[in-house]
XYZ file of N, CA, C and O in Angstrom:
280
model
N 40.148 0.107 48.590
C 38.990 0.726 49.192
C 37.890 -0.303 49.394
O 37.863 -1.352 48.749
N 36.958 0.001 50.292
C 35.866 -0.899 50.664
C 34.748 -0.864 49.614
O 34.373 -1.872 49.047
N 34.202 0.290 49.351
C 33.124 0.491 48.373
C 33.252 1.902 47.814
O 34.048 2.701 48.288
N 32.401 2.210 46.825
C 32.301 3.565 46.296
C 31.005 4.189 46.783
O 29.984 3.495 46.916
N 31.026 5.475 47.023
C 29.815 6.201 47.389
C 28.828 6.068 46.229
O 29.198 6.236 45.059
N 27.592 5.771 46.527
C 26.579 5.556 45.491
C 26.207 6.826 44.738
O 25.649 6.750 43.649
N 26.530 7.987 45.272
C 26.175 9.249 44.623
C 27.383 9.902 43.957
O 27.409 10.101 42.757
N 28.422 10.221 44.731
C 29.554 10.986 44.195
C 30.706 10.096 43.722
O 31.680 10.589 43.151
N 30.620 8.790 43.996
C 31.624 7.809 43.570
C 32.984 7.964 44.267
O 33.986 7.439 43.784
N 33.050 8.683 45.384
C 34.284 8.744 46.178
C 34.535 7.383 46.812
O 33.596 6.649 47.129
N 35.785 7.063 47.022
C 36.140 5.787 47.627
C 35.916 5.819 49.134
O 36.262 6.797 49.800
N 35.344 4.742 49.655
C 35.179 4.578 51.091
C 36.272 3.607 51.546
O 36.283 2.444 51.153
N 37.177 4.087 52.346
C 38.324 3.287 52.793
C 37.905 2.278 53.855
O 36.872 2.425 54.519
N 38.715 1.240 54.017
C 38.490 0.280 55.093
C 38.619 1.001 56.426
O 39.502 1.818 56.625
N 37.695 0.703 57.345
C 37.703 1.320 58.664
C 37.095 2.714 58.701
O 37.012 3.319 59.759
N 36.639 3.234 57.560
C 36.080 4.584 57.485
C 34.600 4.587 57.857
O 33.881 3.626 57.629
N 34.155 5.683 58.429
C 32.745 5.881 58.728
C 32.007 6.152 57.416
O 32.509 6.862 56.555
N 30.825 5.539 57.236
C 29.985 5.806 56.073
C 28.534 5.790 56.516
O 28.232 5.535 57.682
N 27.624 6.072 55.609
C 26.209 6.137 55.937
C 25.412 5.197 55.050
O 25.748 4.990 53.888
N 24.370 4.623 55.627
C 23.461 3.752 54.907
C 22.048 4.262 55.134
O 21.760 4.899 56.154
N 21.170 3.979 54.210
C 19.774 4.384 54.339
C 19.082 3.443 55.323
O 19.338 2.241 55.342
N 18.181 3.973 56.125
C 17.477 3.163 57.114
C 16.405 2.276 56.491
O 15.927 1.342 57.131
N 16.025 2.519 55.258
C 14.979 1.749 54.602
C 15.557 0.419 54.096
O 16.596 0.404 53.421
N 14.896 -0.677 54.418
C 15.429 -2.009 54.123
C 15.640 -2.260 52.634
O 16.569 -2.968 52.252
N 14.823 -1.686 51.766
C 14.988 -1.926 50.332
C 16.265 -1.285 49.784
O 16.756 -1.691 48.737
N 16.807 -0.321 50.463
C 18.071 0.308 50.046
C 19.283 -0.469 50.549
O 20.398 -0.193 50.140
N 19.079 -1.413 51.440
C 20.196 -2.138 52.059
C 20.294 -3.591 51.637
O 21.020 -4.359 52.254
N 19.603 -3.975 50.607
C 19.691 -5.353 50.133
C 21.029 -5.595 49.465
O 21.669 -4.671 48.969
N 21.443 -6.866 49.413
C 22.749 -7.199 48.823
C 22.834 -6.762 47.370
O 23.863 -6.280 46.927
N 21.775 -6.930 46.609
C 21.810 -6.552 45.186
C 21.891 -5.050 45.000
O 22.563 -4.561 44.108
N 21.178 -4.295 45.824
C 21.138 -2.847 45.644
C 22.240 -2.161 46.436
O 22.917 -1.307 45.918
N 22.392 -2.492 47.685
C 23.444 -1.993 48.566
C 23.930 -0.582 48.315
O 24.904 -0.384 47.628
N 23.249 0.393 48.878
C 23.657 1.790 48.727
C 24.580 2.186 49.875
O 24.308 1.895 51.037
N 25.670 2.859 49.539
C 26.657 3.334 50.508
C 26.888 4.809 50.239
O 27.039 5.207 49.079
N 26.967 5.629 51.290
C 27.123 7.074 51.130
C 28.274 7.579 51.992
O 28.405 7.193 53.147
N 29.086 8.470 51.426
C 30.248 8.990 52.144
C 29.868 10.105 53.125
O 30.611 10.386 54.052
N 28.717 10.734 52.912
C 28.296 11.833 53.786
C 26.772 11.878 53.858
O 26.081 11.266 53.041
N 26.270 12.612 54.828
C 24.826 12.784 54.953
C 24.288 13.552 53.741
O 23.175 13.298 53.288
N 25.089 14.442 53.174
C 24.667 15.197 51.991
C 24.431 14.255 50.803
O 23.462 14.410 50.064
N 25.308 13.284 50.617
C 25.118 12.302 49.544
C 23.891 11.442 49.827
O 23.106 11.140 48.925
N 23.708 11.028 51.064
C 22.511 10.257 51.419
C 21.259 11.066 51.122
O 20.306 10.558 50.543
N 21.283 12.338 51.501
C 20.132 13.219 51.311
C 19.786 13.394 49.828
O 18.620 13.524 49.471
N 20.773 13.344 48.958
C 20.514 13.552 47.536
C 19.842 12.341 46.881
O 19.316 12.452 45.778
N 19.814 11.190 47.536
C 19.117 10.037 46.958
C 17.632 10.024 47.322
O 16.843 9.315 46.701
N 17.211 10.834 48.274
C 15.818 10.836 48.728
C 14.790 11.239 47.662
O 13.733 10.627 47.595
N 15.047 12.238 46.818
C 14.018 12.608 45.821
C 13.655 11.467 44.871
O 12.493 11.356 44.469
N 14.584 10.625 44.523
C 14.275 9.515 43.618
C 13.783 8.282 44.369
O 13.095 7.443 43.794
N 14.109 8.154 45.650
C 13.723 6.978 46.426
C 12.279 7.063 46.921
O 11.635 6.049 47.129
N 11.782 8.234 47.159
C 10.414 8.471 47.626
C 10.083 7.695 48.904
O 9.053 7.043 48.991
N 10.962 7.771 49.888
C 10.704 7.137 51.182
C 9.726 7.987 51.981
O 9.769 9.215 51.917
N 8.867 7.331 52.741
C 7.955 8.075 53.623
C 8.697 8.609 54.840
O 8.522 9.740 55.234
N 9.488 7.727 55.431
C 10.271 8.119 56.604
C 11.611 7.395 56.537
O 11.653 6.170 56.484
N 12.684 8.150 56.528
C 14.019 7.548 56.429
C 15.036 8.422 57.135
O 14.821 9.611 57.326
N 16.143 7.815 57.504
C 17.251 8.544 58.103
C 18.549 7.870 57.698
O 18.550 6.736 57.240
N 19.631 8.578 57.872
C 20.951 8.046 57.548
C 21.495 7.323 58.775
O 21.539 7.895 59.864
N 21.889 6.077 58.602
C 22.477 5.297 59.682
C 23.994 5.316 59.543
O 24.526 4.955 58.501
N 24.658 5.753 60.586
C 26.126 5.793 60.566
C 26.674 4.390 60.805
O 26.259 3.697 61.730
N 27.598 3.967 59.951
C 28.216 2.657 60.059
C 29.721 2.808 59.870
O 30.190 3.847 59.451
N 30.461 1.748 60.153
C 31.911 1.741 59.966
C 32.257 0.564 59.058
O 31.811 -0.563 59.284
N 33.047 0.835 58.044
C 33.470 -0.200 57.104
C 34.384 -1.195 57.815
O 35.040 -0.851 58.800
N 34.442 -2.431 57.326
C 35.376 -3.408 57.913
C 36.811 -2.876 57.861
O 37.154 -2.090 56.988
N 37.635 -3.325 58.780
C 39.018 -2.823 58.858
C 39.924 -3.390 57.769
O 40.899 -2.762 57.399
N 39.601 -4.588 57.261
C 40.436 -5.213 56.226
C 39.561 -5.878 55.167
O 38.379 -6.120 55.393
N 40.173 -6.204 54.042
C 39.453 -6.890 52.969
C 39.024 -8.286 53.415
O 37.948 -8.755 53.070
N 39.854 -8.948 54.191
C 39.518 -10.289 54.685
C 38.296 -10.249 55.592
O 37.444 -11.138 55.540
N 38.199 -9.221 56.390
C 37.050 -9.058 57.274
C 35.783 -8.814 56.460
O 34.709 -9.313 56.796
N 35.883 -8.074 55.373
C 34.736 -7.811 54.500
C 34.275 -9.085 53.810
O 33.080 -9.283 53.608
N 35.201 -9.960 53.431
C 34.871 -11.215 52.756
C 34.109 -12.169 53.676
O 33.263 -12.918 53.227
N 34.418 -12.126 54.956
C 33.798 -13.053 55.904
C 32.362 -12.682 56.244
O 31.634 -13.501 56.769
N 31.939 -11.474 55.913
C 30.568 -11.044 56.236
C 29.603 -11.408 55.177
O 29.706 -11.532 54.083
């Protein structure tokens, strides 16, 4: 698998659609939040206290080698 969902811990497979927070502090390499659904993304908002945020749809790399090169 590519990563684990930051909320429910479900596996995100290579090539699978996932969601990221639009706020830059949630997308840093050290923090790197990944969400399997908009519902999981939405559940991180009460603790994050963002003024304005949305879920950005992304696609995981197709292979492990592709993930390593990024």
